[in-house]
Each structure stands twice: as C-alpha cells, then as structure tokens.
Amino acid sequence: MDGIGDVAVGVKRGSDELLSSSLYNSSSDMSSISDGTSNGSDSKKLRVEDRMEAAPSRVLHIRKLPNETTETEVIALGLPFGKVTNILTLKGKNQAFLELGTEEAAITMVNYYSTVTPHVRNVPVFIQYSNHKELKTDAGNQRAQAVLQAVSAVQGGGTPTSGSTVDLALTAASSPVLRIIIDNMFYPVTLDVLQQIFSKFGTVMKIITFTKNNQFQALLQFNDPSTAQQAKIALDGQNIYNSCCTLRIDYSKLVNLNVKYNNDKSRDYTRPELPAGDGQPAVDPNMAAAFQGKDSSSLLGKIPGALSPLNAAAAAAAAAGRVALSGHSGSSGVLLASNLNEEMVTPQSLFTLFGVYGDCQRVKILYNKKDSALIQMADANQAQLAMSHLNGQKMYGKVIRVTLSKHTSVQLPRDGLDDQGLTKDFTNSPLHRFKKPGSKNFQNIFPPSTTLHLSNIPADVTEEDLRLLFSNAGGTVNAFKFFQDHKMALLQMSTVEEAIQGLIDLHNYNMGDNHHLRVSFSKSTI
C-alpha cells in the first residue's frame, strides 16, 4: 500500500461535528456534504441517502451499526474489496463513512452487499453510496489513525510502526483471515468443501488453497473478524471426514487476500467475473452446485460431526469437477497412468507407489502401449487420492500423467493366455496398507517428498546400513535421524524423484530375521 502520510482519520460524535469547519479544508466543496448548510437538517440528509439514488462514490455510508462498534470492524467490511484509505465514525449516531481507494472497489462492495446482508457483531447493517466524493478529516483521533496505519502496513507487506497496539491483524483474534492446515488428509479436501463448512458461520469472501511443507493449506477470508473468531473456536481440531482430514486453524497476519483467478485453487466470491487463469481449470458451476446439498452426518451439515469417508470423498471430488458423483459414470476406482518409462516400469513398481494412497487391486501395463497402465484401486476415493498426489511426479526419469479411466475394472488375461507378465492381481496382497479399519496408516498419508519415514527397523541395523541401502537404490542421502527407540527413522534424499525410487525399491525390503522395512513419505524435514 502507498505511504500513510496522505491518510487522515477522524472520529466524531454527532452530525454537527461532522460538518464543523475544523473537519474540512477551507477550500473543500461544502456542497458535497451539506449543500452549503450546517444546521441539523444535515443529519436527516445523511439518513435518507440511498444507494439507488446516490451516484457511485468511493465513499460509502454505513448505518445502523451496533453500539461500541470499533474502527477495526468498520474497516473489515471494506477490506475484501480493496484498499481502505479513510474512515469517519459517528458513534453517537451509530453510523460511519468508509473511503475506499477506488470507485470501482466501492461499486464492487455495494453490489456484493446488496445480495449478501453485511453484519457487524451479528447485527445487520446498511451500506450505500455517500454523497461525499472523498473524506477530508482531521487526524485528531490517535487510535483510529493507528488502526488504519496498521491496516496499511499489513496490506503493503510491511510492519506496523512500534506502539500500534491496535486490535487488528497484529493481534490474533481480529483478522478476518484464517490460516487452515489439513492434517491426516486421507481424502481430498477442495475449496468448495471448505466454503461449505466455513459458510455455516458467516459470509466467506475469498479462499486461496496451496501446498506448503508437504501439507494442504488454505487462507480463508470472512467478512469480519468476529465471524472468523467464531469459526476458529468451533472448528479447530474437528475432522472433516471420519478419523481424518483434521482442521488446524490459526489467525493469519494478513487482513485481506488478493485473488487473481477463480478456479479450483482460489476463489473471490465477491468478483465472479475473474478469469480462470492460464492453464487452470475453471470450476464447473454445475459440479459445484451438485455439492450444495447438506449432509446431516457431516461437518458440512452440522457442527461438530463427521461424514462417511466414501460419500464425502466422492462429493469432494465432484465439487472439484474431477469425478462424477457416486452412481454416475466415471466413479470407478480405475486410473490410467501414462508417459511411463516402459523400459523400467513393472506392475509391482506401480503397485508399490500407488499403494501409498490406497489398496491397489490390479495393474495392467497395456500390451500395445507399454508406456501406459491401468491401475485399479479399492474404490473411487482412493483413486482420486492417488491421482491428486501422483499426477506430475517423476518416476524412472519421466513425468507421469495420472487420470481417471473410463474402465470400471481391470480385466485379467483369459486362462492360458500369456500376457508376458503385464497384468498382475494384487487383490489378496498382504502389503495393502489400508485393509485394517482405523489403521494409523490413514493418518499418515502425505504427498511425495524428499523425506521418507522408515519403520520396522531391526535393532542391529545402523544409520550407516540404511544410508548405504538407499544410496545403492540410486541417489544421495542428505540427512538421517533415528527416532528414540531406533525402530523408526527419517531419511532425506536430495530429490523427490530419488525418494520415490527409494520407496519403490525398498518398501517391504527384507532386513533379515523376517523384518520387512516399511517406507512411506513424510511431511517432516530433518
């Protein structure tokens, strides 16, 4: 944001003071405020300003504010729409004027709040264009000045000046933006899932999703800080789906999110006209609409609670526009992996890698196109999970592509037909990670990363043994750390591709005395 020097803030107690000459430069156009008068009739003029009659202005008039409304709460109404440059509160009248940086931002704000009633402290308030084209206020109120200065610093990526101990963004509970981390993400969580859950508490303005430190995270902006606080109190620590996808919620230091694209990674609900962005799929409104129904057994329908993982993941995937809802074509658990290294890939290697994200049932490398394979997972949810984590990863030196297949199952070769070992049935494999209900494996599913988690390590195996084992698999071991009991360890390779290779080669490796090494991806770093 631009410097603070040209921003002035004032707080006055009545309409007479609003029009007092001390508030305005002698050269200002008084008619823009009072038509040249300074008597009590002006308060009536303010009360009858109407959005439909007044011309668009970057100054907005806010009425029927609850008693004791703070400057922070008024500013929060405007923050989702752009830079807030000035504020004037009339506490005796339960009114305020808010000046935005541009008229366009003000128009967006008025249009949005014409369809979604704004609330402050759970009380509906009224917002309309003001007859004023700008606010020229004194800077006599230190606290209001500090509030706006703090907003300016945070919006501009700076640090508030020392002494700005205002209750905004800099102190936790006053930001309208929440930072959300999803732990134990066994099933996909989409932007639409988050919107459905968090909108139970108030108006969700914007959402940005991303992956950081190998974890799915999101920034979600409400229309005011108090709503964000209520959502955090109610949802922090809750599971979206049964025993997984745990919400970890904190307040963000940001006070406004800048969303450039509306797609499956980010959304500005106040600006539906935003483009999808280059290379980003636009969200299919029909698929998103299919998710609007509330399920009474879920966080999406009641709080607290949990949703059946099978139905939840299908709905979540549908909301992302990736698979059809359960019962429609495309909801099978079969994946098509392509651009494989046909000289290196085997059904066993695909079983091991895809088995990190679900119980792989059958694998068929295509006879006439050996750089492609069909992989049948136990259900559509596991297929969605594997696709979201493995598409675009490197395996045997090639970036693989993973999509949903039109096939509903992988057919085994007819009896007596030799298909050169290209098809394997793993239905009864003892290596399935997720057969046991409530298994800890459900809580430890992470995207491919350079760090591997090793378990079931024999007591006599040393760090040097394990470093050598993974180095021989191809790659460089950058770091290693035993857990306290030496039965588990973290091992960090130099690249994700090397870690994938190490997992494929060494998961279930016999370390002696029937100790089979267990390998999975970790969210930790060493």
CSV table of N, CA, C and O in Angstrom, one decimal, residues 196-262:
chain,number,residue,atom,x,y,z
A,196,GLN,N,-18.2,-24.7,2.1
A,196,GLN,CA,-19.4,-25.2,2.6
A,196,GLN,C,-19.4,-25.3,4.2
A,196,GLN,O,-20.3,-25.0,4.9
A,197,ILE,N,-18.2,-25.7,4.7
A,197,ILE,CA,-18.1,-25.9,6.1
A,197,ILE,C,-18.0,-24.5,6.8
A,197,ILE,O,-18.7,-24.3,7.8
A,198,PHE,N,-17.2,-23.6,6.3
A,198,PHE,CA,-17.0,-22.3,7.0
A,198,PHE,C,-18.1,-21.3,6.8
A,198,PHE,O,-18.3,-20.4,7.6
A,199,SER,N,-18.9,-21.5,5.7
A,199,SER,CA,-20.0,-20.6,5.5
A,199,SER,C,-21.1,-20.8,6.5
A,199,SER,O,-22.1,-20.0,6.6
A,200,LYS,N,-21.1,-21.8,7.3
A,200,LYS,CA,-22.1,-22.0,8.4
A,200,LYS,C,-22.0,-20.8,9.4
A,200,LYS,O,-22.9,-20.6,10.1
A,201,PHE,N,-20.8,-20.2,9.4
A,201,PHE,CA,-20.6,-19.2,10.5
A,201,PHE,C,-20.8,-17.7,9.9
A,201,PHE,O,-20.9,-16.8,10.7
A,202,GLY,N,-20.8,-17.6,8.6
A,202,GLY,CA,-20.9,-16.2,8.1
A,202,GLY,C,-20.5,-16.2,6.6
A,202,GLY,O,-20.2,-17.3,6.0
A,203,THR,N,-20.4,-15.0,6.1
A,203,THR,CA,-20.1,-14.9,4.7
A,203,THR,C,-18.6,-15.1,4.4
A,203,THR,O,-17.7,-14.4,4.9
A,204,VAL,N,-18.3,-16.2,3.6
A,204,VAL,CA,-16.9,-16.4,3.1
A,204,VAL,C,-16.7,-15.5,1.9
A,204,VAL,O,-17.4,-15.7,0.9
A,205,MET,N,-15.7,-14.7,2.0
A,205,MET,CA,-15.4,-13.7,0.9
A,205,MET,C,-14.5,-14.3,-0.2
A,205,MET,O,-14.7,-14.2,-1.4
A,206,LYS,N,-13.4,-14.9,0.3
A,206,LYS,CA,-12.3,-15.3,-0.5
A,206,LYS,C,-11.6,-16.6,0.1
A,206,LYS,O,-11.6,-16.7,1.3
A,207,ILE,N,-11.1,-17.4,-0.8
A,207,ILE,CA,-10.3,-18.6,-0.4
A,207,ILE,C,-9.1,-18.8,-1.3
A,207,ILE,O,-9.3,-18.7,-2.6
A,208,ILE,N,-8.0,-19.1,-0.8
A,208,ILE,CA,-6.8,-19.4,-1.6
A,208,ILE,C,-6.3,-20.7,-1.0
A,208,ILE,O,-6.1,-20.8,0.2
A,209,THR,N,-6.1,-21.8,-1.8
A,209,THR,CA,-5.5,-23.0,-1.4
A,209,THR,C,-4.1,-23.2,-2.0
A,209,THR,O,-3.8,-22.8,-3.1
A,210,PHE,N,-3.3,-24.0,-1.2
A,210,PHE,CA,-1.9,-24.2,-1.7
A,210,PHE,C,-1.3,-25.3,-0.9
A,210,PHE,O,-1.9,-25.8,0.1
A,211,THR,N,-0.2,-25.8,-1.3
A,211,THR,CA,0.6,-26.8,-0.6
A,211,THR,C,1.9,-26.2,-0.1
A,211,THR,O,2.6,-25.6,-0.9
A,212,LYS,N,2.1,-26.4,1.2
A,212,LYS,CA,3.3,-25.9,1.8
A,212,LYS,C,3.8,-26.9,2.8
A,212,LYS,O,3.1,-27.4,3.6
A,213,ASN,N,5.1,-27.1,2.8
A,213,ASN,CA,5.7,-28.1,3.7
A,213,ASN,C,5.0,-29.5,3.6
A,213,ASN,O,4.7,-30.2,4.6
A,214,ASN,N,4.7,-29.8,2.3
A,214,ASN,CA,4.0,-31.1,2.0
A,214,ASN,C,2.6,-31.2,2.7
A,214,ASN,O,2.2,-32.3,2.9
A,215,GLN,N,2.0,-30.1,3.0
A,215,GLN,CA,0.7,-30.1,3.6
A,215,GLN,C,-0.3,-29.2,2.8
A,215,GLN,O,0.1,-28.1,2.4
A,216,PHE,N,-1.5,-29.7,2.7
A,216,PHE,CA,-2.6,-28.9,2.0
A,216,PHE,C,-3.0,-27.8,3.0
A,216,PHE,O,-3.3,-28.0,4.2
A,217,GLN,N,-2.9,-26.5,2.6
A,217,GLN,CA,-3.3,-25.4,3.4
A,217,GLN,C,-4.2,-24.5,2.7
A,217,GLN,O,-4.3,-24.5,1.4
A,218,ALA,N,-4.9,-23.6,3.4
A,218,ALA,CA,-5.8,-22.6,2.8
A,218,ALA,C,-5.8,-21.3,3.6
A,218,ALA,O,-5.5,-21.4,4.8
A,219,LEU,N,-6.0,-20.2,3.0
A,219,LEU,CA,-6.3,-19.0,3.6
A,219,LEU,C,-7.7,-18.6,3.2
A,219,LEU,O,-8.1,-18.7,2.1
A,220,LEU,N,-8.5,-18.4,4.3
A,220,LEU,CA,-10.0,-18.1,4.1
A,220,LEU,C,-10.4,-16.8,4.7
A,220,LEU,O,-10.1,-16.6,5.9
A,221,GLN,N,-11.0,-16.0,4.0
A,221,GLN,CA,-11.4,-14.6,4.5
A,221,GLN,C,-12.9,-14.5,4.7
A,221,GLN,O,-13.6,-14.7,3.7
A,222,PHE,N,-13.2,-14.2,5.9
A,222,PHE,CA,-14.6,-13.8,6.2
A,222,PHE,C,-14.9,-12.4,6.0
A,222,PHE,O,-13.9,-11.6,5.8
A,223,ASN,N,-16.1,-11.9,6.2
A,223,ASN,CA,-16.4,-10.5,6.0
A,223,ASN,C,-16.1,-9.7,7.3
A,223,ASN,O,-16.1,-8.5,7.2
A,224,ASP,N,-15.8,-10.4,8.4
A,224,ASP,CA,-15.5,-9.6,9.6
A,224,ASP,C,-14.7,-10.5,10.5
A,224,ASP,O,-14.8,-11.7,10.5
A,225,PRO,N,-13.9,-9.9,11.4
A,225,PRO,CA,-13.0,-10.7,12.3
A,225,PRO,C,-13.8,-11.5,13.3
A,225,PRO,O,-13.4,-12.6,13.7
A,226,SER,N,-15.0,-11.0,13.8
A,226,SER,CA,-15.7,-11.8,14.8
A,226,SER,C,-16.2,-13.1,14.3
A,226,SER,O,-16.2,-14.1,15.0
A,227,THR,N,-16.6,-13.1,13.0
A,227,THR,CA,-17.1,-14.4,12.4
A,227,THR,C,-15.9,-15.3,12.3
A,227,THR,O,-16.1,-16.5,12.5
A,228,ALA,N,-14.7,-14.8,11.9
A,228,ALA,CA,-13.6,-15.7,11.8
A,228,ALA,C,-13.2,-16.3,13.2
A,228,ALA,O,-12.9,-17.5,13.3
A,229,GLN,N,-13.4,-15.5,14.2
A,229,GLN,CA,-13.1,-16.0,15.6
A,229,GLN,C,-14.1,-17.1,16.0
A,229,GLN,O,-13.7,-18.1,16.5
A,230,GLN,N,-15.4,-16.9,15.6
A,230,GLN,CA,-16.4,-18.0,16.0
A,230,GLN,C,-16.1,-19.3,15.2
A,230,GLN,O,-16.2,-20.3,15.8
A,231,ALA,N,-15.7,-19.1,13.9
A,231,ALA,CA,-15.4,-20.3,13.1
A,231,ALA,C,-14.2,-21.1,13.7
A,231,ALA,O,-14.2,-22.3,13.8
A,232,LYS,N,-13.2,-20.3,14.1
A,232,LYS,CA,-12.0,-20.9,14.6
A,232,LYS,C,-12.3,-21.7,15.9
A,232,LYS,O,-11.9,-22.8,16.1
A,233,ILE,N,-13.0,-21.1,16.8
A,233,ILE,CA,-13.4,-21.7,18.1
A,233,ILE,C,-14.1,-23.0,17.8
A,233,ILE,O,-13.9,-24.0,18.5
A,234,ALA,N,-15.1,-23.0,16.9
A,234,ALA,CA,-15.9,-24.1,16.7
A,234,ALA,C,-15.3,-25.3,15.9
A,234,ALA,O,-15.5,-26.4,16.1
A,235,LEU,N,-14.4,-24.9,15.0
A,235,LEU,CA,-13.9,-25.9,14.0
A,235,LEU,C,-12.4,-26.4,14.3
A,235,LEU,O,-12.1,-27.4,13.8
A,236,ASP,N,-11.6,-25.6,15.0
A,236,ASP,CA,-10.3,-26.0,15.2
A,236,ASP,C,-10.2,-27.4,15.9
A,236,ASP,O,-10.8,-27.6,16.9
A,237,GLY,N,-9.5,-28.4,15.2
A,237,GLY,CA,-9.4,-29.7,15.8
A,237,GLY,C,-10.5,-30.7,15.3
A,237,GLY,O,-10.4,-31.9,15.6
A,238,GLN,N,-11.5,-30.2,14.6
A,238,GLN,CA,-12.5,-31.1,14.1
A,238,GLN,C,-12.0,-31.9,12.9
A,238,GLN,O,-11.2,-31.4,12.1
A,239,ASN,N,-12.6,-33.1,12.7
A,239,ASN,CA,-12.3,-33.9,11.5
A,239,ASN,C,-13.4,-33.6,10.5
A,239,ASN,O,-14.6,-33.6,10.8
A,240,ILE,N,-13.0,-33.4,9.2
A,240,ILE,CA,-14.0,-33.2,8.1
A,240,ILE,C,-14.6,-34.5,7.8
A,240,ILE,O,-15.8,-34.6,7.7
A,241,TYR,N,-13.8,-35.6,7.7
A,241,TYR,CA,-14.3,-36.9,7.5
A,241,TYR,C,-13.9,-37.8,8.7
A,241,TYR,O,-13.0,-37.5,9.4
A,242,ASN,N,-14.5,-39.0,8.7
A,242,ASN,CA,-14.2,-39.9,9.9
A,242,ASN,C,-12.8,-40.1,10.1
A,242,ASN,O,-12.1,-40.7,9.3
A,243,SER,N,-12.3,-39.7,11.3
A,243,SER,CA,-10.9,-40.0,11.7
A,243,SER,C,-9.8,-39.5,10.9
A,243,SER,O,-8.7,-40.0,10.9
A,244,CYS,N,-10.1,-38.5,10.0
A,244,CYS,CA,-9.0,-38.0,9.2
A,244,CYS,C,-9.4,-36.6,8.7
A,244,CYS,O,-10.5,-36.1,9.0
A,245,CYS,N,-8.5,-35.9,7.9
A,245,CYS,CA,-8.7,-34.6,7.4
A,245,CYS,C,-9.1,-33.6,8.6
A,245,CYS,O,-10.2,-33.0,8.6
A,246,THR,N,-8.1,-33.5,9.5
A,246,THR,CA,-8.3,-32.7,10.7
A,246,THR,C,-8.0,-31.2,10.4
A,246,THR,O,-7.0,-30.9,9.9
A,247,LEU,N,-8.9,-30.4,10.8
A,247,LEU,CA,-8.7,-28.9,10.6
A,247,LEU,C,-7.8,-28.3,11.7
A,247,LEU,O,-8.1,-28.5,12.9
A,248,ARG,N,-6.7,-27.7,11.3
A,248,ARG,CA,-5.9,-26.9,12.3
A,248,ARG,C,-6.0,-25.5,11.9
A,248,ARG,O,-5.5,-25.1,10.8
A,249,ILE,N,-6.5,-24.6,12.7
A,249,ILE,CA,-6.9,-23.3,12.3
A,249,ILE,C,-6.2,-22.3,13.2
A,249,ILE,O,-6.1,-22.4,14.4
A,250,ASP,N,-5.6,-21.3,12.5
A,250,ASP,CA,-5.0,-20.2,13.2
A,250,ASP,C,-5.4,-18.9,12.5
A,250,ASP,O,-5.9,-18.9,11.4
A,251,TYR,N,-5.1,-17.7,13.2
A,251,TYR,CA,-5.4,-16.4,12.6
A,251,TYR,C,-4.2,-16.1,11.7
A,251,TYR,O,-3.1,-16.3,12.1
A,252,SER,N,-4.5,-15.5,10.6
A,252,SER,CA,-3.5,-15.1,9.7
A,252,SER,C,-3.1,-13.6,10.0
A,252,SER,O,-3.9,-12.9,10.6
A,253,LYS,N,-1.9,-13.3,9.7
A,253,LYS,CA,-1.4,-11.9,9.9
A,253,LYS,C,-1.9,-11.0,8.7
A,253,LYS,O,-1.9,-9.8,8.8
A,254,LEU,N,-2.4,-11.6,7.7
A,254,LEU,CA,-3.0,-10.9,6.6
A,254,LEU,C,-4.4,-10.4,7.0
A,254,LEU,O,-5.1,-11.0,7.7
A,255,VAL,N,-4.8,-9.2,6.4
A,255,VAL,CA,-6.1,-8.7,6.7
A,255,VAL,C,-6.9,-8.7,5.4
A,255,VAL,O,-8.2,-8.5,5.4
A,256,ASN,N,-6.3,-9.0,4.3
A,256,ASN,CA,-7.1,-9.1,3.0
A,256,ASN,C,-6.3,-10.0,2.0
A,256,ASN,O,-5.1,-10.0,2.0
A,257,LEU,N,-7.1,-10.8,1.3
A,257,LEU,CA,-6.5,-11.7,0.3
A,257,LEU,C,-6.6,-11.1,-1.1
A,257,LEU,O,-7.7,-10.6,-1.4
A,258,ASN,N,-5.6,-11.2,-1.8
A,258,ASN,CA,-5.6,-10.7,-3.2
A,258,ASN,C,-5.7,-11.9,-4.2
A,258,ASN,O,-4.8,-12.6,-4.4
A,259,VAL,N,-7.0,-12.1,-4.6
A,259,VAL,CA,-7.2,-13.3,-5.5
A,259,VAL,C,-7.3,-12.8,-7.0
A,259,VAL,O,-8.0,-11.9,-7.3
A,260,LYS,N,-6.5,-13.4,-7.8
A,260,LYS,CA,-6.4,-13.0,-9.2
A,260,LYS,C,-7.3,-13.9,-10.1
A,260,LYS,O,-7.7,-13.5,-11.2
A,261,TYR,N,-7.5,-15.2,-9.7
A,261,TYR,CA,-8.2,-16.1,-10.6
A,261,TYR,C,-9.3,-16.9,-9.8
A,261,TYR,O,-9.1,-17.2,-8.6
A,262,ASN,N,-10.4,-17.2,-10.4
A,262,ASN,CA,-11.4,-18.0,-9.9
A,262,ASN,C,-11.3,-19.4,-10.5
A,262,ASN,O,-11.7,-19.6,-11.7
